[in-house]
C-alpha positions as a LaTeX table, in Angstrom:
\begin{tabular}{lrrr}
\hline
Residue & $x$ (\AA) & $y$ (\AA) & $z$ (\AA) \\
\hline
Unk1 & 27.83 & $-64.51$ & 40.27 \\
Unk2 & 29.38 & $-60.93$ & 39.68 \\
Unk3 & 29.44 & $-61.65$ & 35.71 \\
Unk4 & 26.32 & $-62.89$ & 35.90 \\
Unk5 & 25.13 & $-59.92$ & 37.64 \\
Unk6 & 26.83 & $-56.96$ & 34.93 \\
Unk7 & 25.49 & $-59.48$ & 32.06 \\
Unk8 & 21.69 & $-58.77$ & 33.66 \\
Unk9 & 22.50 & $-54.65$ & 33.99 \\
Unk10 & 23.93 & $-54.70$ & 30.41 \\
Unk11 & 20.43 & $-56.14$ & 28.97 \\
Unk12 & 18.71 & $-54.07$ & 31.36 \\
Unk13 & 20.37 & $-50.92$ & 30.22 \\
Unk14 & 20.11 & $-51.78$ & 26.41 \\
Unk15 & 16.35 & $-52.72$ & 27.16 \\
Unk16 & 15.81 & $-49.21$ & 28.98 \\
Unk17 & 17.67 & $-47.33$ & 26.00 \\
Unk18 & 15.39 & $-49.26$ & 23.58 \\
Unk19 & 12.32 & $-48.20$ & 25.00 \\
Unk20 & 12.76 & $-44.84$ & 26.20 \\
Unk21 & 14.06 & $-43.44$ & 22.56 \\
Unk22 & 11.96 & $-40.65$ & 22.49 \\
Unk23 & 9.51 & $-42.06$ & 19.85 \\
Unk24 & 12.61 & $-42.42$ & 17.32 \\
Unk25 & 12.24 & $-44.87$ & 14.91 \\
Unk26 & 15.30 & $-47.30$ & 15.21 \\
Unk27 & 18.08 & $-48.90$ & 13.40 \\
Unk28 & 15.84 & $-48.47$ & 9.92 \\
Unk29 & 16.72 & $-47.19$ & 6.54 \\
Unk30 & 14.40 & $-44.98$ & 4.31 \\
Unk31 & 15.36 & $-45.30$ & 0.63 \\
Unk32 & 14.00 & $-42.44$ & $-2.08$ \\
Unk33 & 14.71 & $-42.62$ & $-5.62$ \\
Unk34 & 13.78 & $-40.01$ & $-8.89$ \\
Unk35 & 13.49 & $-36.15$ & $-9.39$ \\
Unk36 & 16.74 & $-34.26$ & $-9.54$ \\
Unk37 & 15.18 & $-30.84$ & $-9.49$ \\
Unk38 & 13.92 & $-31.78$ & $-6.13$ \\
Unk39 & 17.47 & $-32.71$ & $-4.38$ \\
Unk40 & 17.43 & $-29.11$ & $-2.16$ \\
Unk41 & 14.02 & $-30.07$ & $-0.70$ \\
Unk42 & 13.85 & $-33.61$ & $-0.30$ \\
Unk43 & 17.47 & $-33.30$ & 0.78 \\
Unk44 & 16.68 & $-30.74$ & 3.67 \\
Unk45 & 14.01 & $-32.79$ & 4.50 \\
Unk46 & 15.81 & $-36.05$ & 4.88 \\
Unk47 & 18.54 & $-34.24$ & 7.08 \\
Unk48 & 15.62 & $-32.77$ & 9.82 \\
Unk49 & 14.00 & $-36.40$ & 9.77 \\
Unk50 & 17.49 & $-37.89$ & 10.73 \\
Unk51 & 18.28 & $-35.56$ & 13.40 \\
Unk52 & 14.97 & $-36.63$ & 15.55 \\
Unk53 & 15.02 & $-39.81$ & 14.30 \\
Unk54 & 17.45 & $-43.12$ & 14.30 \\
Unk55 & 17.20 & $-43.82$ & 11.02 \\
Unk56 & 19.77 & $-43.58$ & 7.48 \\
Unk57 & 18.03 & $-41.75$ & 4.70 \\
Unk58 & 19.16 & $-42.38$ & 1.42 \\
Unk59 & 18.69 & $-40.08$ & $-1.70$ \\
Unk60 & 19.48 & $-41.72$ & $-5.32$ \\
Unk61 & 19.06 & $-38.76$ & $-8.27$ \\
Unk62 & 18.00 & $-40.20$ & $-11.14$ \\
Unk63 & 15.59 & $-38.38$ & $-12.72$ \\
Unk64 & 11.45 & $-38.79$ & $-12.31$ \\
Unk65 & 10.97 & $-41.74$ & $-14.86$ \\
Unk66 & 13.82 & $-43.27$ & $-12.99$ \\
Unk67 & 12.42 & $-42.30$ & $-9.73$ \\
Unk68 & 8.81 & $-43.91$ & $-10.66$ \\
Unk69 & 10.29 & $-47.10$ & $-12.50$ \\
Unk70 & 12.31 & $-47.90$ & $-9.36$ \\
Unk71 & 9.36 & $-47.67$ & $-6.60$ \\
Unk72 & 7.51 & $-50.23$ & $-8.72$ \\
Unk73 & 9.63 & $-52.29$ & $-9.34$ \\
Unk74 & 10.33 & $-52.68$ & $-5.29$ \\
Unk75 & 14.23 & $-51.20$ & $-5.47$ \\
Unk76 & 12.78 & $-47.87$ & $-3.30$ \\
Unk77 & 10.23 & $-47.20$ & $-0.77$ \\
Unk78 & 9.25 & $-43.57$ & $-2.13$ \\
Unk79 & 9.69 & $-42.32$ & $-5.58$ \\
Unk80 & 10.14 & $-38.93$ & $-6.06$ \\
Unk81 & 8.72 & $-36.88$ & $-9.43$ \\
Unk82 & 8.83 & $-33.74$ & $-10.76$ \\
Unk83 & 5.16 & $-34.07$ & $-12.65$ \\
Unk84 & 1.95 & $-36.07$ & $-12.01$ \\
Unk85 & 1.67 & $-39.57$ & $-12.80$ \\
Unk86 & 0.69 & $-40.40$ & $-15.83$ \\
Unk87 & $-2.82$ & $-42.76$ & $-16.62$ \\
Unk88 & $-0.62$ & $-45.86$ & $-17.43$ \\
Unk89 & 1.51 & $-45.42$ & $-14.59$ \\
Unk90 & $-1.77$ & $-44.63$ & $-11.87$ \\
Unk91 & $-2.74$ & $-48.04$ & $-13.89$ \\
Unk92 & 0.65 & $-50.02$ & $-12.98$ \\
Unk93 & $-0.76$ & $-49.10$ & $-9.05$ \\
Unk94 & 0.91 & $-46.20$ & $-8.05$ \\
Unk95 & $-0.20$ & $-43.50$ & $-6.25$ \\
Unk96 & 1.33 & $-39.59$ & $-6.36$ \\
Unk97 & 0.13 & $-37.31$ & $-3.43$ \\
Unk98 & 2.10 & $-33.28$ & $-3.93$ \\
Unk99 & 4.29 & $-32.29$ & $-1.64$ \\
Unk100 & 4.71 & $-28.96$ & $-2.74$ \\
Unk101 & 4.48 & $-26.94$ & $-5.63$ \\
Unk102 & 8.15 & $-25.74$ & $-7.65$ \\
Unk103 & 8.14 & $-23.12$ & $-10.40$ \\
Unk104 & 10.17 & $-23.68$ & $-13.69$ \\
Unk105 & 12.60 & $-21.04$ & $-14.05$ \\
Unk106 & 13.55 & $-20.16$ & $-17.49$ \\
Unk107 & 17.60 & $-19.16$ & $-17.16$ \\
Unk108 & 20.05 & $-17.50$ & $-19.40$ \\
Unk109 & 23.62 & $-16.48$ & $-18.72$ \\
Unk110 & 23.82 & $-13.83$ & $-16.78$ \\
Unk111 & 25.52 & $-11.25$ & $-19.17$ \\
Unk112 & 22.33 & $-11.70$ & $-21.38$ \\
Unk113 & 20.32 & $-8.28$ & $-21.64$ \\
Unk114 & 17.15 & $-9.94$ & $-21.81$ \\
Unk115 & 15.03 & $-9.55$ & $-18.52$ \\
Unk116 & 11.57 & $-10.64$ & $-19.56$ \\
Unk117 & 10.13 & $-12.85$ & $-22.28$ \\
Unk118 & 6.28 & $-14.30$ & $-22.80$ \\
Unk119 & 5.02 & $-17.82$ & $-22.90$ \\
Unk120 & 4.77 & $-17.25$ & $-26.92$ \\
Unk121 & 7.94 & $-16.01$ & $-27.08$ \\
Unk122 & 10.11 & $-18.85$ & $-25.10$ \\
Unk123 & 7.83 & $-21.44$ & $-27.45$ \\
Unk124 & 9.01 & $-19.72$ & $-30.38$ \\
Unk125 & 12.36 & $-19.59$ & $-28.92$ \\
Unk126 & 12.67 & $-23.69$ & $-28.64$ \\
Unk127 & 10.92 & $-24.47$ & $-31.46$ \\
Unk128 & 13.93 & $-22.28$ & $-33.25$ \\
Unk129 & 11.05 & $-19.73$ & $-34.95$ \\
Unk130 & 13.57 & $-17.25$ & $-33.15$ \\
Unk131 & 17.40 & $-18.34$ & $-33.45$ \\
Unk132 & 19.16 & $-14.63$ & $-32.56$ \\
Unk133 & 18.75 & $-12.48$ & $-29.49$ \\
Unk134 & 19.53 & $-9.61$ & $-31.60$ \\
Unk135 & 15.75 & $-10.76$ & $-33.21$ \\
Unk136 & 14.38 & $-9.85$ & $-29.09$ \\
Unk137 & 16.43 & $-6.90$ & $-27.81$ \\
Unk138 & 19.39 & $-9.11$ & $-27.18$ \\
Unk139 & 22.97 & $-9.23$ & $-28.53$ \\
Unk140 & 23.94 & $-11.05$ & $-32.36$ \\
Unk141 & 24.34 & $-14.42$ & $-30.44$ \\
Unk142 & 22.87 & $-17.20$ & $-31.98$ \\
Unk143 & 20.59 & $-18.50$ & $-29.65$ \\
Unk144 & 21.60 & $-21.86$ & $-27.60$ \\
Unk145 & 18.42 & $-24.42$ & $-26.35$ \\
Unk146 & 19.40 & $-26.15$ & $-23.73$ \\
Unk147 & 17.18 & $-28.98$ & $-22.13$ \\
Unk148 & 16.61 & $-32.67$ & $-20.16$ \\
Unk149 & 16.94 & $-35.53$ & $-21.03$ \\
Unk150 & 13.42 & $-37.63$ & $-21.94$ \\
Unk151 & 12.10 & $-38.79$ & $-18.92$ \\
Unk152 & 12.64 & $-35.71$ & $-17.01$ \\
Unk153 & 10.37 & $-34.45$ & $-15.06$ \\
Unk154 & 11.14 & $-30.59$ & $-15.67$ \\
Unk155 & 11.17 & $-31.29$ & $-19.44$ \\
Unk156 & 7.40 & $-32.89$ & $-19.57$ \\
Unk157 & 6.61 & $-29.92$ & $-17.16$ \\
Unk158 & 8.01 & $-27.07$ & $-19.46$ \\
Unk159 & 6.71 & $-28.86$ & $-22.62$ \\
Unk160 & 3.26 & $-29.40$ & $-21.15$ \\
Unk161 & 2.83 & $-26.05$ & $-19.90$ \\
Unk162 & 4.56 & $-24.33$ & $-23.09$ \\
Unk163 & 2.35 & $-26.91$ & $-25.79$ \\
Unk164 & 5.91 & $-27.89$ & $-27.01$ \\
Unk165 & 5.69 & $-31.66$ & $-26.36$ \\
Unk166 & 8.22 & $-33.40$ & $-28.49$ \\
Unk167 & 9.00 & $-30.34$ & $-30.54$ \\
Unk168 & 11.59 & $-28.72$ & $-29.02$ \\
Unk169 & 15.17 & $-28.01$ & $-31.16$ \\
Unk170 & 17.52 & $-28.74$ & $-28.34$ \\
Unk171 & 21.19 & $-28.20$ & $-28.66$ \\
Unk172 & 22.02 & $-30.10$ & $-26.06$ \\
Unk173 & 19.70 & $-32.64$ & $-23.58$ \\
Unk174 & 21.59 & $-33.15$ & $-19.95$ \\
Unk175 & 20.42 & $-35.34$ & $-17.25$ \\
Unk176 & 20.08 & $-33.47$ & $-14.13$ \\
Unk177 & 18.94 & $-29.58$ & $-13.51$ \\
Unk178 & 22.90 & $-29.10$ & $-12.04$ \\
Unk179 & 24.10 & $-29.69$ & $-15.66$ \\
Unk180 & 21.26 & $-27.51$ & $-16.92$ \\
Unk181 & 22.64 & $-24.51$ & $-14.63$ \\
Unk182 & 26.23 & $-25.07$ & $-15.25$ \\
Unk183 & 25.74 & $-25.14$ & $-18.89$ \\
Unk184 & 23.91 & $-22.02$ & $-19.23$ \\
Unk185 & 26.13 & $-20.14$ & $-16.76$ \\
Unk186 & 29.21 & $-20.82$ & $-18.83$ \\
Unk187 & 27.29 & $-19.72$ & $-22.41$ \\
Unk188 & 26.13 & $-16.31$ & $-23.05$ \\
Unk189 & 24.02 & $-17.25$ & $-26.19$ \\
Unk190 & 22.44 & $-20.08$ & $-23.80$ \\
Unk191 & 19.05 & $-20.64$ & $-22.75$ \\
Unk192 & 17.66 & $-23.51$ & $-19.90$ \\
Unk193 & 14.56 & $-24.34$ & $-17.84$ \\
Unk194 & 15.73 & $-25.64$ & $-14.31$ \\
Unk195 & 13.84 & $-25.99$ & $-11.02$ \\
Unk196 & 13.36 & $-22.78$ & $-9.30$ \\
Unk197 & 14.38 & $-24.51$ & $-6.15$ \\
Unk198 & 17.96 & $-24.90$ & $-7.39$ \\
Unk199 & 18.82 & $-21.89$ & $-9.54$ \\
Unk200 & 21.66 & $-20.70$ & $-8.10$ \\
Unk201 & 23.39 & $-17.00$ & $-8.79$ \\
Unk202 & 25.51 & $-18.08$ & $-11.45$ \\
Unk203 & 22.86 & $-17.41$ & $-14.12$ \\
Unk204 & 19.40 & $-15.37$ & $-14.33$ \\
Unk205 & 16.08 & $-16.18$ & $-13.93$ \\
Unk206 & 13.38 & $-14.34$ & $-16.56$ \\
Unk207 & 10.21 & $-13.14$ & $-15.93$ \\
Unk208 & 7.69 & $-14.74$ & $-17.95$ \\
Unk209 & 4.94 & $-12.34$ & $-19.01$ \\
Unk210 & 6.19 & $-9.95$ & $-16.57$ \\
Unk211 & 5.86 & $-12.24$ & $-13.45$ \\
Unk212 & 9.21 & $-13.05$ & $-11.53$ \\
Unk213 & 9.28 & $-16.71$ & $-10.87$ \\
Unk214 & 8.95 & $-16.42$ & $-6.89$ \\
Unk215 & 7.15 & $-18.76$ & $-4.07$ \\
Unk216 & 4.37 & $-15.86$ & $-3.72$ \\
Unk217 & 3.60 & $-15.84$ & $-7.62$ \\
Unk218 & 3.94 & $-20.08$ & $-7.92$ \\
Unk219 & 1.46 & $-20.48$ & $-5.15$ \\
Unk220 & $-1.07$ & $-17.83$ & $-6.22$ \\
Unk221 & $-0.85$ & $-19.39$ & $-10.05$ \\
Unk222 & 0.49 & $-15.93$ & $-11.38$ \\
Unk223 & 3.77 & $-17.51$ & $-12.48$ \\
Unk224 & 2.04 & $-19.81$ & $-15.01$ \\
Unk225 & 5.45 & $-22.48$ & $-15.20$ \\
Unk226 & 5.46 & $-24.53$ & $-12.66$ \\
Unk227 & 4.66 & $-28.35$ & $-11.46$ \\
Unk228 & 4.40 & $-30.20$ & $-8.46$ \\
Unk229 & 6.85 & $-32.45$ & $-6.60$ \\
Unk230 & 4.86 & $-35.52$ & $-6.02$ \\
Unk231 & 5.77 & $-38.28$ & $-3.93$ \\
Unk232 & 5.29 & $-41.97$ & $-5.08$ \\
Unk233 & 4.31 & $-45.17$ & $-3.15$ \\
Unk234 & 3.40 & $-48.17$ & $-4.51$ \\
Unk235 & $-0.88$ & $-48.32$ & $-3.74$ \\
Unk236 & $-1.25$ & $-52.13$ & $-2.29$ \\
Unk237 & 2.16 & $-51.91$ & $-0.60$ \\
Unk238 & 2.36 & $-50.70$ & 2.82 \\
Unk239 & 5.04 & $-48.37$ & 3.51 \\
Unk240 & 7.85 & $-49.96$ & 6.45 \\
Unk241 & 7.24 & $-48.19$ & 9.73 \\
Unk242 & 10.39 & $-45.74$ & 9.07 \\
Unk243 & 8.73 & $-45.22$ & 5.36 \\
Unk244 & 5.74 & $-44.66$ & 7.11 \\
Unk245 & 6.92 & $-42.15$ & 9.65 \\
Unk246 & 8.84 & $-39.95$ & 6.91 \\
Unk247 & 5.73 & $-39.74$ & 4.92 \\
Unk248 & 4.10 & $-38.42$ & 7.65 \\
Unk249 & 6.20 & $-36.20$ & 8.54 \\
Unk250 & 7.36 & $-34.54$ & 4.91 \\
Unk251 & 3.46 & $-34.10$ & 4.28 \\
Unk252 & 2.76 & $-32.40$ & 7.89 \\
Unk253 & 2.19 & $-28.89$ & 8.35 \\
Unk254 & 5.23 & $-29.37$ & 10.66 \\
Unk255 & 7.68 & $-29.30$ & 7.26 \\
Unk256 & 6.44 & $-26.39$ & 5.93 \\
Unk257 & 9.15 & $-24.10$ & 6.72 \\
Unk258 & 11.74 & $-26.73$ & 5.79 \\
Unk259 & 10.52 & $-26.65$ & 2.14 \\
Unk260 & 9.90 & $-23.04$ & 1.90 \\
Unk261 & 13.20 & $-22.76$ & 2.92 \\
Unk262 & 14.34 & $-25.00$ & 0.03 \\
Unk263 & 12.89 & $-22.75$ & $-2.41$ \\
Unk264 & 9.47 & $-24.88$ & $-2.94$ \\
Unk265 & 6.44 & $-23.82$ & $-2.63$ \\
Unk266 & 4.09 & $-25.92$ & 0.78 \\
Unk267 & 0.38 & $-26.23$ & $-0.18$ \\
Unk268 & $-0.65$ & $-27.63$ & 3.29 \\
\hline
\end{tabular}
């Protein structure tokens, strides 16, 4: 009769524990997939969505064509993208809705002289027009393009913005903006785009046209290179509850400080 009666107060107490969890999702997994440039944020994000809830939140970096190719094909439940969907891919049914707004820093080392350069100028620079900094105030270096891989995100973002689709004279093409940052910080003569989110203090971020890439000048439009983060779910497929209550949450006013603290930019 006694085990009997600590069997019944064991379910009882799992029962209680079960429903009095504070509106936490439980046991459940949340799986994203894509951007790399938007690790910090979606990162930071993940953590505070953990903490109140009882759920595992997984982060794979593989770049935004990655990110997108993995949410329709079923292997994620929210792909992550550092540009808007293209036509063919809205046609595949997916759907993008921003969840915040990143600028594209453009980075050199910094023991480069060079403070400021125009949108005319950086095109010139990586379609090799210009191939010496000495030929722009800077030192006799030959000049050093460094870029993404295709696919990236960052790359169709700077292309699109600086009309430089496909003709860019790269030196070298890495696969994640870490690599991009790294690179240029050990080359003088170097020259990157990376997220503004993750540039770190090991290189220098230019003006462009005299505007310092910064979350005031991204969200009034002033700093002219940037892109969205967009998130991406799959538009006949419902999201599972824990899917469900991340998306929610990530696109609430209630994030906001989370991904300004990130370095991206909230629109809501």
């Amino acid at each position: 009769m006694m085990k009997k009666f600590v069997t019944f107060i064991s379910v009882l107490s799992l029962a209680l524990t079960a429903m009095t969890g504070c509106g936490k999702t439980e046991g459940s997994t949340v799986s994203t997939d894509g951007s790399t440039s938007m690790e910090k944020v979606i990162g930071a994000l993940g953590e505070a969505f953990e903490e109140n809830n009882s759920v595992t939140f997984t982060y794979n970096p593989t770049g935004s064509g990655s990110g997108i190719t993995a949410v329709a094909e079923g292997r994620c439940d929210i792909g992550l993208s550092s540009r808007n969907l293209k036509e063919e891919e809205k046609a595949q049914g997916l759907t993008e809705t921003v969840l915040a707004l990143d600028g594209i820093a453009i980075i050199v080392n910094p023991d480069n002289p060079i403070n400021d350069l125009d949108l005319e100028t950086i095109s010139r620079i990586y379609m090799s027009e210009i191939t010496n900094w000495k030929d722009i105030g800077g030192d006799d270096l030959e000049i050093v393009l460094i870029g993404r891989e295709a696919g990236s995100g960052t790359r169709d973002g700077f292309e699109s913005i600086t009309g430089m689709e496909n003709a860019c004279a790269y030196r070298q093409e890495l696969t994640s903006t870490g690599d991009v940052i790294t690179t240029v910080a050990g080359n003088p003569a170097a020259i990157g785009y990376a997220s503004l989110a993750s540039v770190k203090e090991t290189v220098k971020a230019l003006s462009v046209g005299g505007i310092i890439p910064a979350e005031e000048t991204v969200k009034d439009g002033s700093y002219v290179v940037q892109r969205p983060f967009v998130l991406v779910t799959k538009s006949d497929t419902k999201l599972s509850e824990a899917a469900q209550k991340f998306f929610d949450y990530v696109t609430s006013s209630e994030a906001n400080e989370i991904i300004s603290s990130a370095g991206a930019v909230p629109i809501r």
